[in-house]
PDB file of C-alpha atoms in Angstrom:
ATOM      1  CA  MET A   1      -5.787 -42.486  10.214  1.00 75.00           C
ATOM      2  CA  LYS A   2      -6.245 -46.207  10.729  1.00 85.00           C
ATOM      3  CA  PRO A   3      -4.174 -48.449   8.445  1.00 91.00           C
ATOM      4  CA  TRP A   4      -6.911 -51.119   8.208  1.00 93.00           C
ATOM      5  CA  LYS A   5     -10.428 -50.689   6.775  1.00 92.00           C
ATOM      6  CA  ARG A   6     -13.478 -52.273   8.431  1.00 93.00           C
ATOM      7  CA  LEU A   7     -15.549 -54.359   6.053  1.00 92.00           C
ATOM      8  CA  SER A   8     -18.051 -55.638   8.640  1.00 94.00           C
ATOM      9  CA  ILE A   9     -18.494 -56.078  12.374  1.00 95.00           C
ATOM     10  CA  GLU A  10     -20.846 -58.232  14.428  1.00 96.00           C
ATOM     11  CA  ASP A  11     -21.379 -58.887  18.124  1.00 95.00           C
ATOM     12  CA  LEU A  12     -20.578 -62.460  19.129  1.00 94.00           C
ATOM     13  CA  VAL A  13     -21.281 -61.936  22.843  1.00 94.00           C
ATOM     14  CA  LYS A  14     -22.660 -58.921  24.712  1.00 91.00           C
ATOM     15  CA  GLU A  15     -22.589 -60.146  28.322  1.00 87.00           C
ATOM     16  CA  PRO A  16     -20.693 -60.308  30.602  1.00 83.00           C
ATOM     17  CA  VAL A  17     -18.290 -58.575  28.195  1.00 83.00           C
ATOM     18  CA  ARG A  18     -18.735 -57.547  24.582  1.00 89.00           C
ATOM     19  CA  ILE A  19     -16.792 -59.630  22.032  1.00 91.00           C
ATOM     20  CA  VAL A  20     -16.933 -58.794  18.321  1.00 93.00           C
ATOM     21  CA  ARG A  21     -15.918 -60.404  15.034  1.00 94.00           C
ATOM     22  CA  GLU A  22     -14.638 -57.911  12.515  1.00 92.00           C
ATOM     23  CA  ARG A  23     -13.743 -58.429   8.867  1.00 94.00           C
ATOM     24  CA  LEU A  24     -10.919 -56.122   7.833  1.00 93.00           C
ATOM     25  CA  LEU A  25      -8.941 -55.114   4.790  1.00 90.00           C
ATOM     26  CA  THR A  26      -5.324 -54.733   5.947  1.00 91.00           C
ATOM     27  CA  HIS A  27      -2.686 -52.294   4.816  1.00 92.00           C
ATOM     28  CA  SER A  28      -1.304 -55.015   2.497  1.00 93.00           C
ATOM     29  CA  GLY A  29      -4.685 -55.690   0.846  1.00 91.00           C
ATOM     30  CA  SER A  30      -5.371 -58.945   2.697  1.00 94.00           C
ATOM     31  CA  GLU A  31      -8.803 -59.661   4.178  1.00 94.00           C
ATOM     32  CA  ILE A  32      -8.710 -61.000   7.731  1.00 92.00           C
ATOM     33  CA  THR A  33     -11.117 -61.808  10.558  1.00 94.00           C
ATOM     34  CA  TYR A  34     -10.312 -60.355  13.967  1.00 89.00           C
ATOM     35  CA  ILE A  35     -12.112 -61.384  17.177  1.00 91.00           C
ATOM     36  CA  TYR A  36     -11.634 -59.091  20.157  1.00 88.00           C
ATOM     37  CA  ARG A  37     -13.110 -57.067  23.020  1.00 87.00           C
ATOM     38  CA  PRO A  38     -13.574 -53.469  21.825  1.00 86.00           C
ATOM     39  CA  GLY A  39     -13.143 -50.395  23.986  1.00 81.00           C
ATOM     40  CA  PRO A  40     -13.475 -48.113  25.635  1.00 79.00           C
ATOM     41  CA  VAL A  41     -13.118 -50.235  28.756  1.00 89.00           C
ATOM     42  CA  GLU A  42     -10.984 -49.284  31.751  1.00 95.00           C
ATOM     43  CA  ALA A  43      -9.962 -51.079  34.911  1.00 96.00           C
ATOM     44  CA  VAL A  44      -7.995 -49.963  37.944  1.00 98.00           C
ATOM     45  CA  PHE A  45      -5.300 -51.785  39.926  1.00 98.00           C
ATOM     46  CA  VAL A  46      -4.370 -50.365  43.307  1.00 98.00           C
ATOM     47  CA  LEU A  47      -1.412 -51.035  45.601  1.00 98.00           C
ATOM     48  CA  PRO A  48      -2.653 -49.781  48.990  1.00 98.00           C
ATOM     49  CA  VAL A  49       0.230 -49.081  51.398  1.00 98.00           C
ATOM     50  CA  THR A  50      -0.218 -48.410  55.109  1.00 98.00           C
ATOM     51  CA  PRO A  51       1.835 -45.869  57.078  1.00 96.00           C
ATOM     52  CA  THR A  52       3.710 -48.819  58.665  1.00 95.00           C
ATOM     53  CA  GLY A  53       4.913 -50.182  55.321  1.00 96.00           C
ATOM     54  CA  THR A  54       2.469 -53.009  54.766  1.00 97.00           C
ATOM     55  CA  ALA A  55       0.243 -53.576  51.753  1.00 98.00           C
ATOM     56  CA  TYR A  56      -3.336 -54.776  51.494  1.00 98.00           C
ATOM     57  CA  LEU A  57      -3.591 -57.492  48.831  1.00 98.00           C
ATOM     58  CA  VAL A  58      -6.132 -60.166  47.952  1.00 97.00           C
ATOM     59  CA  HIS A  59      -5.799 -63.893  47.410  1.00 96.00           C
ATOM     60  CA  GLN A  60      -8.445 -64.294  44.709  1.00 94.00           C
ATOM     61  CA  TYR A  61      -9.825 -67.292  42.828  1.00 95.00           C
ATOM     62  CA  ARG A  62      -9.504 -66.880  39.053  1.00 93.00           C
ATOM     63  CA  HIS A  63     -11.550 -69.575  37.349  1.00 90.00           C
ATOM     64  CA  PRO A  64      -9.773 -69.589  33.938  1.00 88.00           C
ATOM     65  CA  THR A  65      -6.494 -70.419  35.723  1.00 92.00           C
ATOM     66  CA  GLY A  66      -8.073 -72.790  38.254  1.00 94.00           C
ATOM     67  CA  LYS A  67      -5.962 -71.043  40.910  1.00 94.00           C
ATOM     68  CA  PHE A  68      -6.045 -68.551  43.718  1.00 96.00           C
ATOM     69  CA  LEU A  69      -3.717 -65.684  42.765  1.00 97.00           C
ATOM     70  CA  LEU A  70      -2.096 -63.017  44.907  1.00 97.00           C
ATOM     71  CA  GLU A  71      -3.259 -59.679  43.503  1.00 97.00           C
ATOM     72  CA  VAL A  72      -3.653 -56.005  44.244  1.00 98.00           C
ATOM     73  CA  PRO A  73      -7.277 -54.890  44.622  1.00 98.00           C
ATOM     74  CA  ALA A  74      -8.698 -54.204  41.169  1.00 97.00           C
ATOM     75  CA  GLY A  75     -11.864 -53.755  39.177  1.00 95.00           C
ATOM     76  CA  LYS A  76     -13.682 -52.215  36.252  1.00 94.00           C
ATOM     77  CA  VAL A  77     -14.340 -48.488  36.003  1.00 96.00           C
ATOM     78  CA  ASP A  78     -18.128 -48.157  35.895  1.00 94.00           C
ATOM     79  CA  GLY A  79     -19.911 -45.864  33.419  1.00 91.00           C
ATOM     80  CA  GLY A  80     -19.788 -42.241  34.575  1.00 94.00           C
ATOM     81  CA  GLU A  81     -17.094 -43.038  37.159  1.00 97.00           C
ATOM     82  CA  THR A  82     -13.564 -41.636  37.120  1.00 97.00           C
ATOM     83  CA  PRO A  83     -10.655 -44.072  37.462  1.00 98.00           C
ATOM     84  CA  GLU A  84      -9.750 -42.489  40.809  1.00 98.00           C
ATOM     85  CA  ALA A  85     -13.296 -42.978  42.113  1.00 98.00           C
ATOM     86  CA  ALA A  86     -13.213 -46.595  40.894  1.00 98.00           C
ATOM     87  CA  ALA A  87      -9.896 -47.157  42.686  1.00 98.00           C
ATOM     88  CA  ARG A  88     -11.332 -45.836  45.951  1.00 98.00           C
ATOM     89  CA  ARG A  89     -14.518 -47.906  45.520  1.00 97.00           C
ATOM     90  CA  GLU A  90     -12.584 -51.126  44.802  1.00 96.00           C
ATOM     91  CA  LEU A  91     -10.384 -50.623  47.872  1.00 97.00           C
ATOM     92  CA  LEU A  92     -13.433 -50.265  50.074  1.00 97.00           C
ATOM     93  CA  GLU A  93     -15.220 -53.234  48.468  1.00 95.00           C
ATOM     94  CA  GLU A  94     -12.311 -55.714  48.358  1.00 96.00           C
ATOM     95  CA  VAL A  95     -10.254 -54.890  51.463  1.00 97.00           C
ATOM     96  CA  GLY A  96     -12.438 -52.445  53.427  1.00 97.00           C
ATOM     97  CA  ALA A  97      -9.838 -49.673  53.141  1.00 98.00           C
ATOM     98  CA  GLU A  98      -9.663 -45.970  52.510  1.00 98.00           C
ATOM     99  CA  VAL A  99      -6.492 -44.091  51.547  1.00 98.00           C
ATOM    100  CA  ASP A 100      -5.134 -40.569  51.949  1.00 98.00           C
ATOM    101  CA  GLU A 101      -3.494 -40.274  48.541  1.00 97.00           C
ATOM    102  CA  LEU A 102      -3.778 -41.950  45.136  1.00 98.00           C
ATOM    103  CA  LEU A 103      -0.764 -41.620  42.858  1.00 98.00           C
ATOM    104  CA  PRO A 104      -1.390 -42.636  39.239  1.00 98.00           C
ATOM    105  CA  LEU A 105       1.179 -44.944  37.667  1.00 98.00           C
ATOM    106  CA  PRO A 106       1.659 -45.395  33.900  1.00 98.00           C
ATOM    107  CA  PRO A 107      -1.426 -46.927  32.240  1.00 97.00           C
ATOM    108  CA  PHE A 108      -1.046 -49.984  30.014  1.00 95.00           C
ATOM    109  CA  HIS A 109      -2.897 -52.299  27.628  1.00 93.00           C
ATOM    110  CA  PRO A 110      -2.734 -55.829  29.102  1.00 89.00           C
ATOM    111  CA  GLN A 111      -3.542 -57.786  25.929  1.00 88.00           C
ATOM    112  CA  PRO A 112      -3.683 -55.440  22.936  1.00 87.00           C
ATOM    113  CA  SER A 113      -3.942 -58.340  20.493  1.00 86.00           C
ATOM    114  CA  PHE A 114      -7.294 -59.381  21.981  1.00 85.00           C
ATOM    115  CA  ASN A 115      -8.848 -56.363  23.673  1.00 86.00           C
ATOM    116  CA  ALA A 116      -8.890 -52.578  23.868  1.00 88.00           C
ATOM    117  CA  VAL A 117      -8.998 -52.489  27.675  1.00 90.00           C
ATOM    118  CA  ILE A 118      -6.720 -49.998  29.382  1.00 94.00           C
ATOM    119  CA  PHE A 119      -5.492 -50.736  32.897  1.00 96.00           C
ATOM    120  CA  ARG A 120      -4.827 -47.804  35.197  1.00 98.00           C
ATOM    121  CA  PRO A 121      -2.590 -48.695  38.150  1.00 98.00           C
ATOM    122  CA  TYR A 122      -2.291 -46.588  41.290  1.00 98.00           C
ATOM    123  CA  LEU A 123      -0.080 -46.414  44.325  1.00 98.00           C
ATOM    124  CA  ALA A 124      -2.336 -45.616  47.296  1.00 98.00           C
ATOM    125  CA  LEU A 125      -0.685 -44.149  50.386  1.00 98.00           C
ATOM    126  CA  GLY A 126      -2.034 -43.854  53.910  1.00 98.00           C
ATOM    127  CA  ALA A 127      -4.193 -46.975  53.627  1.00 98.00           C
ATOM    128  CA  ARG A 128      -6.265 -47.950  56.644  1.00 98.00           C
ATOM    129  CA  ARG A 129      -9.076 -50.420  57.186  1.00 97.00           C
ATOM    130  CA  VAL A 130     -12.392 -48.731  57.919  1.00 97.00           C
ATOM    131  CA  ALA A 131     -14.955 -51.458  57.201  1.00 95.00           C
ATOM    132  CA  ALA A 132     -15.433 -55.093  56.365  1.00 92.00           C
ATOM    133  CA  PRO A 133     -15.038 -55.898  52.649  1.00 92.00           C
ATOM    134  CA  ARG A 134     -18.251 -55.873  50.575  1.00 92.00           C
ATOM    135  CA  LEU A 135     -17.644 -58.477  47.893  1.00 88.00           C
ATOM    136  CA  GLU A 136     -19.657 -59.054  44.738  1.00 84.00           C
ATOM    137  CA  SER A 137     -21.436 -62.420  44.627  1.00 86.00           C
ATOM    138  CA  SER A 138     -18.950 -63.750  42.047  1.00 86.00           C
ATOM    139  CA  GLU A 139     -15.839 -62.738  44.014  1.00 87.00           C
ATOM    140  CA  LEU A 140     -14.035 -65.397  46.018  1.00 90.00           C
ATOM    141  CA  LEU A 141     -11.139 -63.713  47.775  1.00 93.00           C
ATOM    142  CA  THR A 142      -9.384 -63.272  51.068  1.00 94.00           C
ATOM    143  CA  PRO A 143      -7.859 -59.899  51.980  1.00 96.00           C
ATOM    144  CA  LEU A 144      -4.259 -60.058  53.226  1.00 96.00           C
ATOM    145  CA  GLU A 145      -1.904 -57.587  54.853  1.00 98.00           C
ATOM    146  CA  LEU A 146       1.759 -58.215  54.051  1.00 98.00           C
ATOM    147  CA  PRO A 147       4.945 -56.234  54.656  1.00 97.00           C
ATOM    148  CA  LEU A 148       6.052 -54.542  51.428  1.00 97.00           C
ATOM    149  CA  VAL A 149       9.434 -56.263  51.593  1.00 96.00           C
ATOM    150  CA  GLU A 150       7.596 -59.618  51.611  1.00 97.00           C
ATOM    151  CA  VAL A 151       5.420 -58.567  48.666  1.00 98.00           C
ATOM    152  CA  TYR A 152       8.525 -57.701  46.638  1.00 98.00           C
ATOM    153  CA  ARG A 153      10.277 -60.889  47.746  1.00 97.00           C
ATOM    154  CA  ARG A 154       7.322 -62.845  46.359  1.00 97.00           C
ATOM    155  CA  LEU A 155       7.414 -60.823  43.148  1.00 97.00           C
ATOM    156  CA  GLU A 156      11.120 -61.529  42.649  1.00 97.00           C
ATOM    157  CA  ALA A 157      10.600 -65.229  43.459  1.00 98.00           C
ATOM    158  CA  GLY A 158       7.949 -65.510  40.736  1.00 96.00           C
ATOM    159  CA  GLU A 159       5.179 -66.141  43.253  1.00 96.00           C
ATOM    160  CA  ILE A 160       2.997 -63.309  41.929  1.00 97.00           C
ATOM    161  CA  GLU A 161       1.549 -64.757  38.741  1.00 97.00           C
ATOM    162  CA  ASP A 162      -0.969 -62.030  37.902  1.00 96.00           C
ATOM    163  CA  GLY A 163       0.693 -59.843  35.278  1.00 95.00           C
ATOM    164  CA  SER A 164      -1.286 -56.717  36.123  1.00 96.00           C
ATOM    165  CA  THR A 165      -0.287 -56.987  39.774  1.00 98.00           C
ATOM    166  CA  ALA A 166       3.350 -57.581  38.809  1.00 97.00           C
ATOM    167  CA  LEU A 167       3.395 -54.515  36.548  1.00 97.00           C
ATOM    168  CA  THR A 168       1.677 -52.373  39.192  1.00 98.00           C
ATOM    169  CA  LEU A 169       4.362 -53.435  41.693  1.00 98.00           C
ATOM    170  CA  PHE A 170       7.089 -52.729  39.129  1.00 98.00           C
ATOM    171  CA  TYR A 171       5.791 -49.210  38.458  1.00 98.00           C
ATOM    172  CA  ALA A 172       5.300 -48.484  42.185  1.00 98.00           C
ATOM    173  CA  ARG A 173       8.769 -49.640  43.261  1.00 98.00           C
ATOM    174  CA  PRO A 174      10.720 -46.410  42.515  1.00 97.00           C
ATOM    175  CA  ARG A 175       8.203 -44.291  44.417  1.00 97.00           C
ATOM    176  CA  LEU A 176       8.178 -46.698  47.369  1.00 97.00           C
ATOM    177  CA  SER A 177      11.994 -46.695  47.412  1.00 96.00           C
ATOM    178  CA  ALA A 178      12.094 -42.887  47.336  1.00 95.00           C
ATOM    179  CA  LEU A 179       9.741 -42.852  50.326  1.00 94.00           C
ATOM    180  CA  GLY A 180      11.994 -45.294  52.212  1.00 93.00           C
ATOM    181  CA  LEU A 181       9.277 -47.949  52.411  1.00 92.00           C
ATOM    182  CA  LEU A 182      11.253 -50.857  50.966  1.00 90.00           C
ATOM    183  CA  GLY A 183      13.900 -51.121  53.668  1.00 75.00           C
TER     184      GLY A 183
END
């Protein structure tokens, strides 16, 4: 049972993402307006690790920040697609890689006050480049291959500013340690 009652809802924007304005009656009897991105929407974030202990990352331009950010390959789960299939597709598109094994990490809501998106991170083992990246026209990124110890050094130094990448690395760390891949 939801503690708030919907009084009305309207679409403010439908493309490129849906944003709605909702009037609500709260549990305390107050009427409020809430603007957010409704679900269900899923995205995947993938840390691809090679057998030699390196990771494929991307240095990607993110217009709202005005910066290039160091990130794991990521993207939206398309309609009718499983998160695992989306993870494999994004790896091929952004870094030209395939992997032997995808290990799901704990899913999370990146901004639950503003959207209903759920992010599904993965640790991908046995990564290898098999093709050139096939970027979307709006993507401006450079694939990188870095030793895992360097990736975690950058994380600890605060050089990885993308929160979803940082949390993916955090969740992957115990598994990478158990596999002896962090030195």
